[in-house]
Amino acid sequence: MPKLKLVNAKSNETAVVDVEDLRNPVFDIVRNYYQLLSVEPTYESDETVKTFLKDNVSLQIMTKKVSFKDILDKNMSFKDIGVENSMKIGIFVDDGAEQLQSKSRKSVGDKIKFSLAKVSNPLNHVEKKKESNTIDGSMLGIYDGESSKSFDRDAVAIAPSKKLAINEDDGYDAEVTLDDFKNYYEHIRRNSSNDFPDFSEKRKEEIPECHIRIKFPDRTILQAKFSNTETSELLYDFVTNSLEMPGSPFELYFAHPLKLVKRSDKLLLIRDLGFEKRTSLIFKTHERNVPYLKKSIQLRDIFEEERKQKAKVHDKDSLVSEIDLKKQKLEKKMAKFLKLSKK
């Protein structure tokens, strides 16, 4: 029986719901969870609840956000909004709607319990989690004071191109002088200094989000954004929901050096696992069924993406100082001299 995990994006309250048939209307099941919907229980008529949901509530499934107005007007089922199996669904309630509630949540606690007792499939588990990593791998609530907004993954799949990349010679002379050795040694010494170990931790805390690229065996790349409050569990959930065959077992590895990304709902991507602003991962599986990704994910040509990145780098390079340019030239000379450059 499919299990749906309903999560209020602002309060992080969670409910696990057993759904016998995903063709059942969304309203018939979700309406009973008043605490998650931030609406007062109503026993006289469904119209009050429907009006509130139409004006103030929306659901997020993967990267798609569906308003309750469309759900009610079209009497949509879970299958109609893209739910195929067990997954997490985010519930977003407008801030203004909560302020209009005349009573606090505690004042209607008894009514909520009474309402939940009438549900055919009662609430299995409701708790308010302290962690902020309870939302599906394809969305996240980010809060600033009393406001909330949806975190956009901006997920895309980048298809390999038939063109061949050309590694052109940079033209630098490989002859190295004694001064070059001294400067290069000083440059390495400064960058490897561990006099201020707390700086790295502080820098991790200041990274708001990371852009992750996952390379598949067929050279396809899945790219998405994750915030500093998300865990590796959400990363694995996101990849699973992006696969053409979600049941296929797989593992994710850091590319350099090759290291397994542990799956855990306790390990934060940036703070605990050391994800940078831009991180490359490798998708490993014993399955050989291609394509790996769903066709519904937006495709981009890999060389078109590289062209845009090079254009951004070129604009940024125009502001680089003369000292930075000398450092870059020195590093390339040393790499050639030490035979570290690619053949």
PDB file of C-alpha atoms in Angstrom, residues 93-291:
ATOM      1  CA  VAL A  93      -0.055  27.709   3.232  1.00  0.00           C
ATOM      2  CA  ASP A  94      -0.054  31.479   2.640  1.00  0.00           C
ATOM      3  CA  ASP A  95       1.195  33.449   5.645  1.00  0.00           C
ATOM      4  CA  GLY A  96      -1.821  35.747   5.523  1.00  0.00           C
ATOM      5  CA  ALA A  97      -4.158  32.801   5.858  1.00  0.00           C
ATOM      6  CA  GLU A  98      -2.635  31.741   9.167  1.00  0.00           C
ATOM      7  CA  GLN A  99      -3.000  35.236  10.572  1.00  0.00           C
ATOM      8  CA  LEU A 100      -6.725  35.154   9.764  1.00  0.00           C
ATOM      9  CA  GLN A 101      -7.287  32.126  11.983  1.00  0.00           C
ATOM     10  CA  SER A 102      -9.091  33.490  15.041  1.00  0.00           C
ATOM     11  CA  LYS A 103      -7.916  30.759  17.419  1.00  0.00           C
ATOM     12  CA  SER A 104      -4.500  29.252  18.105  1.00  0.00           C
ATOM     13  CA  ARG A 105      -3.635  25.676  17.225  1.00  0.00           C
ATOM     14  CA  LYS A 106      -3.785  24.636  20.900  1.00  0.00           C
ATOM     15  CA  SER A 107      -7.323  25.925  21.327  1.00  0.00           C
ATOM     16  CA  VAL A 108      -8.625  23.497  18.702  1.00  0.00           C
ATOM     17  CA  GLY A 109      -6.561  20.487  19.744  1.00  0.00           C
ATOM     18  CA  ASP A 110      -9.562  18.495  20.937  1.00  0.00           C
ATOM     19  CA  LYS A 111     -11.433  19.186  17.707  1.00  0.00           C
ATOM     20  CA  ILE A 112      -8.473  18.028  15.636  1.00  0.00           C
ATOM     21  CA  LYS A 113      -8.228  14.768  17.578  1.00  0.00           C
ATOM     22  CA  PHE A 114     -11.948  14.221  17.131  1.00  0.00           C
ATOM     23  CA  SER A 115     -11.661  14.875  13.396  1.00  0.00           C
ATOM     24  CA  LEU A 116      -8.701  12.518  12.957  1.00  0.00           C
ATOM     25  CA  ALA A 117     -10.576   9.773  14.815  1.00  0.00           C
ATOM     26  CA  LYS A 118     -13.188   9.801  12.031  1.00  0.00           C
ATOM     27  CA  VAL A 119     -10.659   9.113   9.261  1.00  0.00           C
ATOM     28  CA  SER A 120     -10.828   5.614   7.723  1.00  0.00           C
ATOM     29  CA  ASN A 121      -7.031   5.508   7.469  1.00  0.00           C
ATOM     30  CA  PRO A 122      -5.961   7.346  10.627  1.00  0.00           C
ATOM     31  CA  LEU A 123      -2.814   9.343  11.063  1.00  0.00           C
ATOM     32  CA  ASN A 124       0.054   6.903  11.595  1.00  0.00           C
ATOM     33  CA  HIS A 125       2.562   9.360  12.896  1.00  0.00           C
ATOM     34  CA  VAL A 126       2.475  13.108  13.535  1.00  0.00           C
ATOM     35  CA  GLU A 127       5.445  14.917  14.988  1.00  0.00           C
ATOM     36  CA  LYS A 128       7.140  18.235  14.765  1.00  0.00           C
ATOM     37  CA  LYS A 129      10.731  17.620  13.740  1.00  0.00           C
ATOM     38  CA  LYS A 130      13.503  19.832  14.995  1.00  0.00           C
ATOM     39  CA  GLU A 131      15.494  19.309  11.838  1.00  0.00           C
ATOM     40  CA  SER A 132      14.619  21.320   8.745  1.00  0.00           C
ATOM     41  CA  ASN A 133      15.342  18.429   6.385  1.00  0.00           C
ATOM     42  CA  THR A 134      11.909  16.759   6.209  1.00  0.00           C
ATOM     43  CA  ILE A 135      10.849  17.802   2.728  1.00  0.00           C
ATOM     44  CA  ASP A 136      11.007  15.769  -0.491  1.00  0.00           C
ATOM     45  CA  GLY A 137      14.230  15.698  -2.453  1.00  0.00           C
ATOM     46  CA  SER A 138      12.674  17.887  -5.121  1.00  0.00           C
ATOM     47  CA  MET A 139      11.629  20.846  -2.954  1.00  0.00           C
ATOM     48  CA  LEU A 140      12.439  22.641   0.318  1.00  0.00           C
ATOM     49  CA  GLY A 141      10.899  25.418   2.440  1.00  0.00           C
ATOM     50  CA  ILE A 142      13.313  28.246   3.232  1.00  0.00           C
ATOM     51  CA  TYR A 143      12.270  30.680   5.913  1.00  0.00           C
ATOM     52  CA  ASP A 144      13.202  34.226   6.742  1.00  0.00           C
ATOM     53  CA  GLY A 145      11.292  35.540   9.732  1.00  0.00           C
ATOM     54  CA  GLU A 146       7.613  34.899   9.116  1.00  0.00           C
ATOM     55  CA  SER A 147       7.836  34.515   5.349  1.00  0.00           C
ATOM     56  CA  SER A 148       8.303  31.263   3.439  1.00  0.00           C
ATOM     57  CA  LYS A 149       9.052  30.386  -0.160  1.00  0.00           C
ATOM     58  CA  SER A 150       9.617  27.304  -2.277  1.00  0.00           C
ATOM     59  CA  PHE A 151      13.210  26.289  -2.962  1.00  0.00           C
ATOM     60  CA  ASP A 152      13.510  25.760  -6.701  1.00  0.00           C
ATOM     61  CA  ARG A 153      15.763  22.812  -7.602  1.00  0.00           C
ATOM     62  CA  ASP A 154      16.187  24.076 -11.205  1.00  0.00           C
ATOM     63  CA  ALA A 155      16.750  20.419 -12.138  1.00  0.00           C
ATOM     64  CA  VAL A 156      17.938  19.647 -15.673  1.00  0.00           C
ATOM     65  CA  ALA A 157      19.487  16.706 -17.493  1.00  0.00           C
ATOM     66  CA  ILE A 158      22.427  17.466 -19.771  1.00  0.00           C
ATOM     67  CA  ALA A 159      22.759  15.129 -22.742  1.00  0.00           C
ATOM     68  CA  PRO A 160      26.167  14.322 -24.245  1.00  0.00           C
ATOM     69  CA  SER A 161      26.919  15.858 -27.624  1.00  0.00           C
ATOM     70  CA  LYS A 162      28.440  14.121 -30.638  1.00  0.00           C
ATOM     71  CA  LYS A 163      31.059  16.862 -30.896  1.00  0.00           C
ATOM     72  CA  LEU A 164      34.550  16.122 -29.620  1.00  0.00           C
ATOM     73  CA  ALA A 165      36.207  18.355 -27.075  1.00  0.00           C
ATOM     74  CA  ILE A 166      39.555  19.745 -28.232  1.00  0.00           C
ATOM     75  CA  ASN A 167      42.256  20.308 -25.645  1.00  0.00           C
ATOM     76  CA  GLU A 168      44.198  23.164 -27.143  1.00  0.00           C
ATOM     77  CA  ASP A 169      47.728  24.012 -26.035  1.00  0.00           C
ATOM     78  CA  ASP A 170      47.780  27.120 -23.855  1.00  0.00           C
ATOM     79  CA  GLY A 171      51.065  28.262 -25.357  1.00  0.00           C
ATOM     80  CA  TYR A 172      52.922  28.727 -22.066  1.00  0.00           C
ATOM     81  CA  ASP A 173      56.648  28.055 -22.019  1.00  0.00           C
ATOM     82  CA  ALA A 174      57.601  25.137 -19.755  1.00  0.00           C
ATOM     83  CA  GLU A 175      60.985  26.584 -18.801  1.00  0.00           C
ATOM     84  CA  VAL A 176      61.059  27.293 -15.046  1.00  0.00           C
ATOM     85  CA  THR A 177      63.479  29.584 -13.260  1.00  0.00           C
ATOM     86  CA  LEU A 178      64.646  29.524  -9.653  1.00  0.00           C
ATOM     87  CA  ASP A 179      62.347  32.457  -8.880  1.00  0.00           C
ATOM     88  CA  ASP A 180      59.443  30.464 -10.298  1.00  0.00           C
ATOM     89  CA  PHE A 181      60.222  27.627  -7.872  1.00  0.00           C
ATOM     90  CA  LYS A 182      60.384  30.025  -4.929  1.00  0.00           C
ATOM     91  CA  ASN A 183      57.134  31.753  -5.850  1.00  0.00           C
ATOM     92  CA  TYR A 184      55.366  28.452  -6.447  1.00  0.00           C
ATOM     93  CA  TYR A 185      56.568  27.048  -3.104  1.00  0.00           C
ATOM     94  CA  GLU A 186      55.368  30.178  -1.281  1.00  0.00           C
ATOM     95  CA  HIS A 187      52.020  29.967  -3.057  1.00  0.00           C
ATOM     96  CA  ILE A 188      51.541  26.324  -1.936  1.00  0.00           C
ATOM     97  CA  ARG A 189      52.667  27.087   1.619  1.00  0.00           C
ATOM     98  CA  ARG A 190      50.139  29.895   2.022  1.00  0.00           C
ATOM     99  CA  ASN A 191      47.254  27.852   0.579  1.00  0.00           C
ATOM    100  CA  SER A 192      48.028  24.787   2.701  1.00  0.00           C
ATOM    101  CA  SER A 193      48.474  26.675   5.956  1.00  0.00           C
ATOM    102  CA  ASN A 194      46.328  25.405   8.832  1.00  0.00           C
ATOM    103  CA  ASP A 195      46.851  28.344  11.174  1.00  0.00           C
ATOM    104  CA  PHE A 196      43.143  29.218  11.129  1.00  0.00           C
ATOM    105  CA  PRO A 197      41.174  25.924  11.163  1.00  0.00           C
ATOM    106  CA  ASP A 198      37.920  27.590  12.161  1.00  0.00           C
ATOM    107  CA  PHE A 199      37.744  29.504   8.880  1.00  0.00           C
ATOM    108  CA  SER A 200      36.771  26.405   6.888  1.00  0.00           C
ATOM    109  CA  GLU A 201      33.836  25.659   9.197  1.00  0.00           C
ATOM    110  CA  LYS A 202      32.713  29.270   9.061  1.00  0.00           C
ATOM    111  CA  ARG A 203      32.913  29.213   5.262  1.00  0.00           C
ATOM    112  CA  LYS A 204      30.703  26.114   5.121  1.00  0.00           C
ATOM    113  CA  GLU A 205      28.081  27.836   7.259  1.00  0.00           C
ATOM    114  CA  GLU A 206      28.072  30.792   4.852  1.00  0.00           C
ATOM    115  CA  ILE A 207      27.351  28.640   1.759  1.00  0.00           C
ATOM    116  CA  PRO A 208      23.561  28.955   1.219  1.00  0.00           C
ATOM    117  CA  GLU A 209      23.251  26.325  -1.507  1.00  0.00           C
ATOM    118  CA  CYS A 210      25.280  23.954  -3.670  1.00  0.00           C
ATOM    119  CA  HIS A 211      24.982  23.054  -7.342  1.00  0.00           C
ATOM    120  CA  ILE A 212      25.367  19.293  -7.806  1.00  0.00           C
ATOM    121  CA  ARG A 213      26.174  17.522 -11.070  1.00  0.00           C
ATOM    122  CA  ILE A 214      25.631  13.745 -11.168  1.00  0.00           C
ATOM    123  CA  LYS A 215      27.318  11.884 -14.043  1.00  0.00           C
ATOM    124  CA  PHE A 216      25.650   8.705 -15.325  1.00  0.00           C
ATOM    125  CA  PRO A 217      27.288   5.773 -17.178  1.00  0.00           C
ATOM    126  CA  ASP A 218      25.667   6.857 -20.480  1.00  0.00           C
ATOM    127  CA  ARG A 219      27.411  10.285 -20.137  1.00  0.00           C
ATOM    128  CA  THR A 220      24.127  11.992 -19.224  1.00  0.00           C
ATOM    129  CA  ILE A 221      24.389  14.558 -16.419  1.00  0.00           C
ATOM    130  CA  LEU A 222      21.667  15.372 -13.879  1.00  0.00           C
ATOM    131  CA  GLN A 223      22.075  18.842 -12.396  1.00  0.00           C
ATOM    132  CA  ALA A 224      20.178  20.341  -9.443  1.00  0.00           C
ATOM    133  CA  LYS A 225      20.460  22.775  -6.517  1.00  0.00           C
ATOM    134  CA  PHE A 226      20.334  21.858  -2.820  1.00  0.00           C
ATOM    135  CA  SER A 227      20.296  24.159   0.212  1.00  0.00           C
ATOM    136  CA  ASN A 228      22.556  24.051   3.274  1.00  0.00           C
ATOM    137  CA  THR A 229      19.740  22.521   5.376  1.00  0.00           C
ATOM    138  CA  GLU A 230      19.270  19.418   3.211  1.00  0.00           C
ATOM    139  CA  THR A 231      20.629  15.946   3.885  1.00  0.00           C
ATOM    140  CA  SER A 232      22.056  13.136   1.772  1.00  0.00           C
ATOM    141  CA  GLU A 233      18.763  11.269   2.259  1.00  0.00           C
ATOM    142  CA  LEU A 234      16.987  14.005   0.289  1.00  0.00           C
ATOM    143  CA  LEU A 235      19.672  13.863  -2.407  1.00  0.00           C
ATOM    144  CA  TYR A 236      19.149  10.111  -2.844  1.00  0.00           C
ATOM    145  CA  ASP A 237      15.341  10.601  -2.865  1.00  0.00           C
ATOM    146  CA  PHE A 238      15.664  13.250  -5.576  1.00  0.00           C
ATOM    147  CA  VAL A 239      17.807  10.990  -7.775  1.00  0.00           C
ATOM    148  CA  THR A 240      15.427   8.046  -7.220  1.00  0.00           C
ATOM    149  CA  ASN A 241      12.430  10.109  -8.333  1.00  0.00           C
ATOM    150  CA  SER A 242      14.364  11.252 -11.427  1.00  0.00           C
ATOM    151  CA  LEU A 243      15.124   7.722 -12.659  1.00  0.00           C
ATOM    152  CA  GLU A 244      13.184   6.003 -15.434  1.00  0.00           C
ATOM    153  CA  MET A 245      13.226   2.916 -13.164  1.00  0.00           C
ATOM    154  CA  PRO A 246      12.946   4.282  -9.564  1.00  0.00           C
ATOM    155  CA  GLY A 247      13.380   0.816  -8.044  1.00  0.00           C
ATOM    156  CA  SER A 248      16.916   0.362  -9.402  1.00  0.00           C
ATOM    157  CA  PRO A 249      19.578   0.175  -6.633  1.00  0.00           C
ATOM    158  CA  PHE A 250      22.402   2.692  -6.939  1.00  0.00           C
ATOM    159  CA  GLU A 251      25.098   4.570  -5.016  1.00  0.00           C
ATOM    160  CA  LEU A 252      26.530   8.078  -5.334  1.00  0.00           C
ATOM    161  CA  TYR A 253      30.257   8.786  -5.108  1.00  0.00           C
ATOM    162  CA  PHE A 254      32.397  11.900  -4.911  1.00  0.00           C
ATOM    163  CA  ALA A 255      34.436  12.106  -8.110  1.00  0.00           C
ATOM    164  CA  HIS A 256      37.806  13.285  -6.739  1.00  0.00           C
ATOM    165  CA  PRO A 257      38.826  11.385  -4.685  1.00  0.00           C
ATOM    166  CA  LEU A 258      36.411   8.491  -5.221  1.00  0.00           C
ATOM    167  CA  LYS A 259      34.403   8.244  -1.993  1.00  0.00           C
ATOM    168  CA  LEU A 260      30.907   6.988  -1.191  1.00  0.00           C
ATOM    169  CA  VAL A 261      28.248   9.575  -0.286  1.00  0.00           C
ATOM    170  CA  LYS A 262      26.604   8.024   2.769  1.00  0.00           C
ATOM    171  CA  ARG A 263      22.813   7.979   2.753  1.00  0.00           C
ATOM    172  CA  SER A 264      21.493   9.435   6.011  1.00  0.00           C
ATOM    173  CA  ASP A 265      18.735  11.770   7.188  1.00  0.00           C
ATOM    174  CA  LYS A 266      21.164  13.157   9.789  1.00  0.00           C
ATOM    175  CA  LEU A 267      24.120  14.204   7.584  1.00  0.00           C
ATOM    176  CA  LEU A 268      23.811  17.664   6.028  1.00  0.00           C
ATOM    177  CA  LEU A 269      25.295  17.932   2.546  1.00  0.00           C
ATOM    178  CA  ILE A 270      27.400  21.050   3.111  1.00  0.00           C
ATOM    179  CA  ARG A 271      28.209  21.050   6.835  1.00  0.00           C
ATOM    180  CA  ASP A 272      28.737  17.314   7.430  1.00  0.00           C
ATOM    181  CA  LEU A 273      29.677  15.855   4.041  1.00  0.00           C
ATOM    182  CA  GLY A 274      31.725  18.806   2.777  1.00  0.00           C
ATOM    183  CA  PHE A 275      29.759  19.650  -0.396  1.00  0.00           C
ATOM    184  CA  GLU A 276      31.078  22.797  -2.085  1.00  0.00           C
ATOM    185  CA  LYS A 277      29.189  25.416  -4.102  1.00  0.00           C
ATOM    186  CA  ARG A 278      29.785  23.188  -7.125  1.00  0.00           C
ATOM    187  CA  THR A 279      30.142  19.457  -6.522  1.00  0.00           C
ATOM    188  CA  SER A 280      30.476  16.586  -9.017  1.00  0.00           C
ATOM    189  CA  LEU A 281      29.186  13.101  -8.190  1.00  0.00           C
ATOM    190  CA  ILE A 282      29.248   9.746  -9.979  1.00  0.00           C
ATOM    191  CA  PHE A 283      26.178   7.505 -10.285  1.00  0.00           C
ATOM    192  CA  LYS A 284      27.045   3.802  -9.893  1.00  0.00           C
ATOM    193  CA  THR A 285      24.663   0.896 -10.511  1.00  0.00           C
ATOM    194  CA  HIS A 286      24.717  -2.662 -11.832  1.00  0.00           C
ATOM    195  CA  GLU A 287      21.714  -1.921 -14.041  1.00  0.00           C
ATOM    196  CA  ARG A 288      22.445  -1.395 -17.742  1.00  0.00           C
ATOM    197  CA  ASN A 289      19.042  -0.195 -18.872  1.00  0.00           C
ATOM    198  CA  VAL A 290      19.331   3.133 -20.691  1.00  0.00           C
ATOM    199  CA  PRO A 291      18.273   5.865 -20.658  1.00  0.00           C
TER     200      PRO A 291
END
